[in-house]
Amino acid sequence: MSDVPEVRQPVVTPIRVVIAVCLVAPFVAMLWVGSYAKTDPTFIGIPFFYWYQMLWVLISTALTMTAYQLWQRDQRARKSESTSGGAQR
């Protein structure tokens, strides 16, 4: 048995907060219907209500891809830190 206490990595890190924001932003944008429940401005004849939602499909895709890449990087960093003995002195 070692007298050195095990140091655990924090669960909430800045990178994980960014991941959460990337995943929550599309939900907030789409649930706040009052912000886009209008017809003007139109874009190539399409009312704002429709093109705004279609724009969020693209934005959501980009945010989800970003969150996934950040998550993969975070998991690799945690795995390499735990296997390299980063908590040991």
JSON list of C-alpha atoms in Angstrom, two decimals, residues 6-61:
[
{"chain": "A", "resi": 6, "resn": "GLU", "atom": "CA", "xyz": [-4.89, 9.02, -5.26]},
{"chain": "A", "resi": 7, "resn": "VAL", "atom": "CA", "xyz": [-5.49, 12.33, -7.03]},
{"chain": "A", "resi": 8, "resn": "ARG", "atom": "CA", "xyz": [-8.61, 12.28, -9.16]},
{"chain": "A", "resi": 9, "resn": "GLN", "atom": "CA", "xyz": [-9.08, 14.43, -12.22]},
{"chain": "A", "resi": 10, "resn": "PRO", "atom": "CA", "xyz": [-11.84, 17.05, -11.98]},
{"chain": "A", "resi": 11, "resn": "VAL", "atom": "CA", "xyz": [-15.10, 16.07, -13.64]},
{"chain": "A", "resi": 12, "resn": "VAL", "atom": "CA", "xyz": [-16.06, 19.59, -14.71]},
{"chain": "A", "resi": 13, "resn": "THR", "atom": "CA", "xyz": [-13.33, 21.16, -16.80]},
{"chain": "A", "resi": 14, "resn": "PRO", "atom": "CA", "xyz": [-13.42, 24.18, -19.13]},
{"chain": "A", "resi": 15, "resn": "ILE", "atom": "CA", "xyz": [-13.34, 21.91, -22.18]},
{"chain": "A", "resi": 16, "resn": "ARG", "atom": "CA", "xyz": [-16.36, 20.01, -20.91]},
{"chain": "A", "resi": 17, "resn": "VAL", "atom": "CA", "xyz": [-18.22, 23.27, -20.33]},
{"chain": "A", "resi": 18, "resn": "VAL", "atom": "CA", "xyz": [-17.56, 24.21, -23.97]},
{"chain": "A", "resi": 19, "resn": "ILE", "atom": "CA", "xyz": [-18.83, 20.78, -25.05]},
{"chain": "A", "resi": 20, "resn": "ALA", "atom": "CA", "xyz": [-22.02, 21.30, -23.04]},
{"chain": "A", "resi": 21, "resn": "VAL", "atom": "CA", "xyz": [-22.58, 24.75, -24.54]},
{"chain": "A", "resi": 22, "resn": "CYS", "atom": "CA", "xyz": [-22.11, 23.33, -28.06]},
{"chain": "A", "resi": 23, "resn": "LEU", "atom": "CA", "xyz": [-24.74, 20.67, -27.39]},
{"chain": "A", "resi": 24, "resn": "VAL", "atom": "CA", "xyz": [-27.26, 22.87, -25.55]},
{"chain": "A", "resi": 25, "resn": "ALA", "atom": "CA", "xyz": [-27.19, 25.91, -27.88]},
{"chain": "A", "resi": 26, "resn": "PRO", "atom": "CA", "xyz": [-29.31, 24.35, -30.67]},
{"chain": "A", "resi": 27, "resn": "PHE", "atom": "CA", "xyz": [-31.98, 23.27, -28.18]},
{"chain": "A", "resi": 28, "resn": "VAL", "atom": "CA", "xyz": [-32.22, 26.73, -26.68]},
{"chain": "A", "resi": 29, "resn": "ALA", "atom": "CA", "xyz": [-32.35, 28.35, -30.12]},
{"chain": "A", "resi": 30, "resn": "MET", "atom": "CA", "xyz": [-35.15, 26.08, -31.33]},
{"chain": "A", "resi": 31, "resn": "LEU", "atom": "CA", "xyz": [-37.19, 26.11, -28.11]},
{"chain": "A", "resi": 32, "resn": "TRP", "atom": "CA", "xyz": [-37.24, 29.92, -28.04]},
{"chain": "A", "resi": 33, "resn": "VAL", "atom": "CA", "xyz": [-39.89, 30.07, -30.78]},
{"chain": "A", "resi": 34, "resn": "GLY", "atom": "CA", "xyz": [-40.80, 33.69, -30.10]},
{"chain": "A", "resi": 35, "resn": "SER", "atom": "CA", "xyz": [-37.42, 34.77, -31.46]},
{"chain": "A", "resi": 36, "resn": "TYR", "atom": "CA", "xyz": [-38.08, 33.40, -34.94]},
{"chain": "A", "resi": 37, "resn": "ALA", "atom": "CA", "xyz": [-41.89, 33.18, -35.28]},
{"chain": "A", "resi": 38, "resn": "LYS", "atom": "CA", "xyz": [-42.12, 35.78, -38.05]},
{"chain": "A", "resi": 39, "resn": "THR", "atom": "CA", "xyz": [-42.06, 35.95, -41.82]},
{"chain": "A", "resi": 40, "resn": "ASP", "atom": "CA", "xyz": [-39.69, 38.85, -42.41]},
{"chain": "A", "resi": 41, "resn": "PRO", "atom": "CA", "xyz": [-36.92, 38.99, -43.50]},
{"chain": "A", "resi": 42, "resn": "THR", "atom": "CA", "xyz": [-37.33, 36.60, -46.38]},
{"chain": "A", "resi": 43, "resn": "PHE", "atom": "CA", "xyz": [-34.36, 34.93, -48.03]},
{"chain": "A", "resi": 44, "resn": "ILE", "atom": "CA", "xyz": [-34.80, 34.08, -51.73]},
{"chain": "A", "resi": 45, "resn": "GLY", "atom": "CA", "xyz": [-38.54, 34.09, -51.12]},
{"chain": "A", "resi": 46, "resn": "ILE", "atom": "CA", "xyz": [-38.42, 31.78, -48.09]},
{"chain": "A", "resi": 47, "resn": "PRO", "atom": "CA", "xyz": [-39.95, 33.22, -44.90]},
{"chain": "A", "resi": 48, "resn": "PHE", "atom": "CA", "xyz": [-37.62, 33.74, -41.93]},
{"chain": "A", "resi": 49, "resn": "PHE", "atom": "CA", "xyz": [-39.39, 31.06, -39.88]},
{"chain": "A", "resi": 50, "resn": "TYR", "atom": "CA", "xyz": [-38.27, 28.34, -42.32]},
{"chain": "A", "resi": 51, "resn": "TRP", "atom": "CA", "xyz": [-34.79, 29.46, -43.33]},
{"chain": "A", "resi": 52, "resn": "TYR", "atom": "CA", "xyz": [-33.83, 30.15, -39.71]},
{"chain": "A", "resi": 53, "resn": "GLN", "atom": "CA", "xyz": [-34.63, 26.55, -38.76]},
{"chain": "A", "resi": 54, "resn": "MET", "atom": "CA", "xyz": [-32.77, 25.18, -41.78]},
{"chain": "A", "resi": 55, "resn": "LEU", "atom": "CA", "xyz": [-29.77, 27.33, -40.88]},
{"chain": "A", "resi": 56, "resn": "TRP", "atom": "CA", "xyz": [-29.80, 25.79, -37.41]},
{"chain": "A", "resi": 57, "resn": "VAL", "atom": "CA", "xyz": [-29.60, 22.33, -38.96]},
{"chain": "A", "resi": 58, "resn": "LEU", "atom": "CA", "xyz": [-26.21, 23.31, -40.39]},
{"chain": "A", "resi": 59, "resn": "ILE", "atom": "CA", "xyz": [-25.12, 25.11, -37.23]},
{"chain": "A", "resi": 60, "resn": "SER", "atom": "CA", "xyz": [-26.16, 22.14, -35.09]},
{"chain": "A", "resi": 61, "resn": "THR", "atom": "CA", "xyz": [-24.14, 19.81, -37.26]}
]
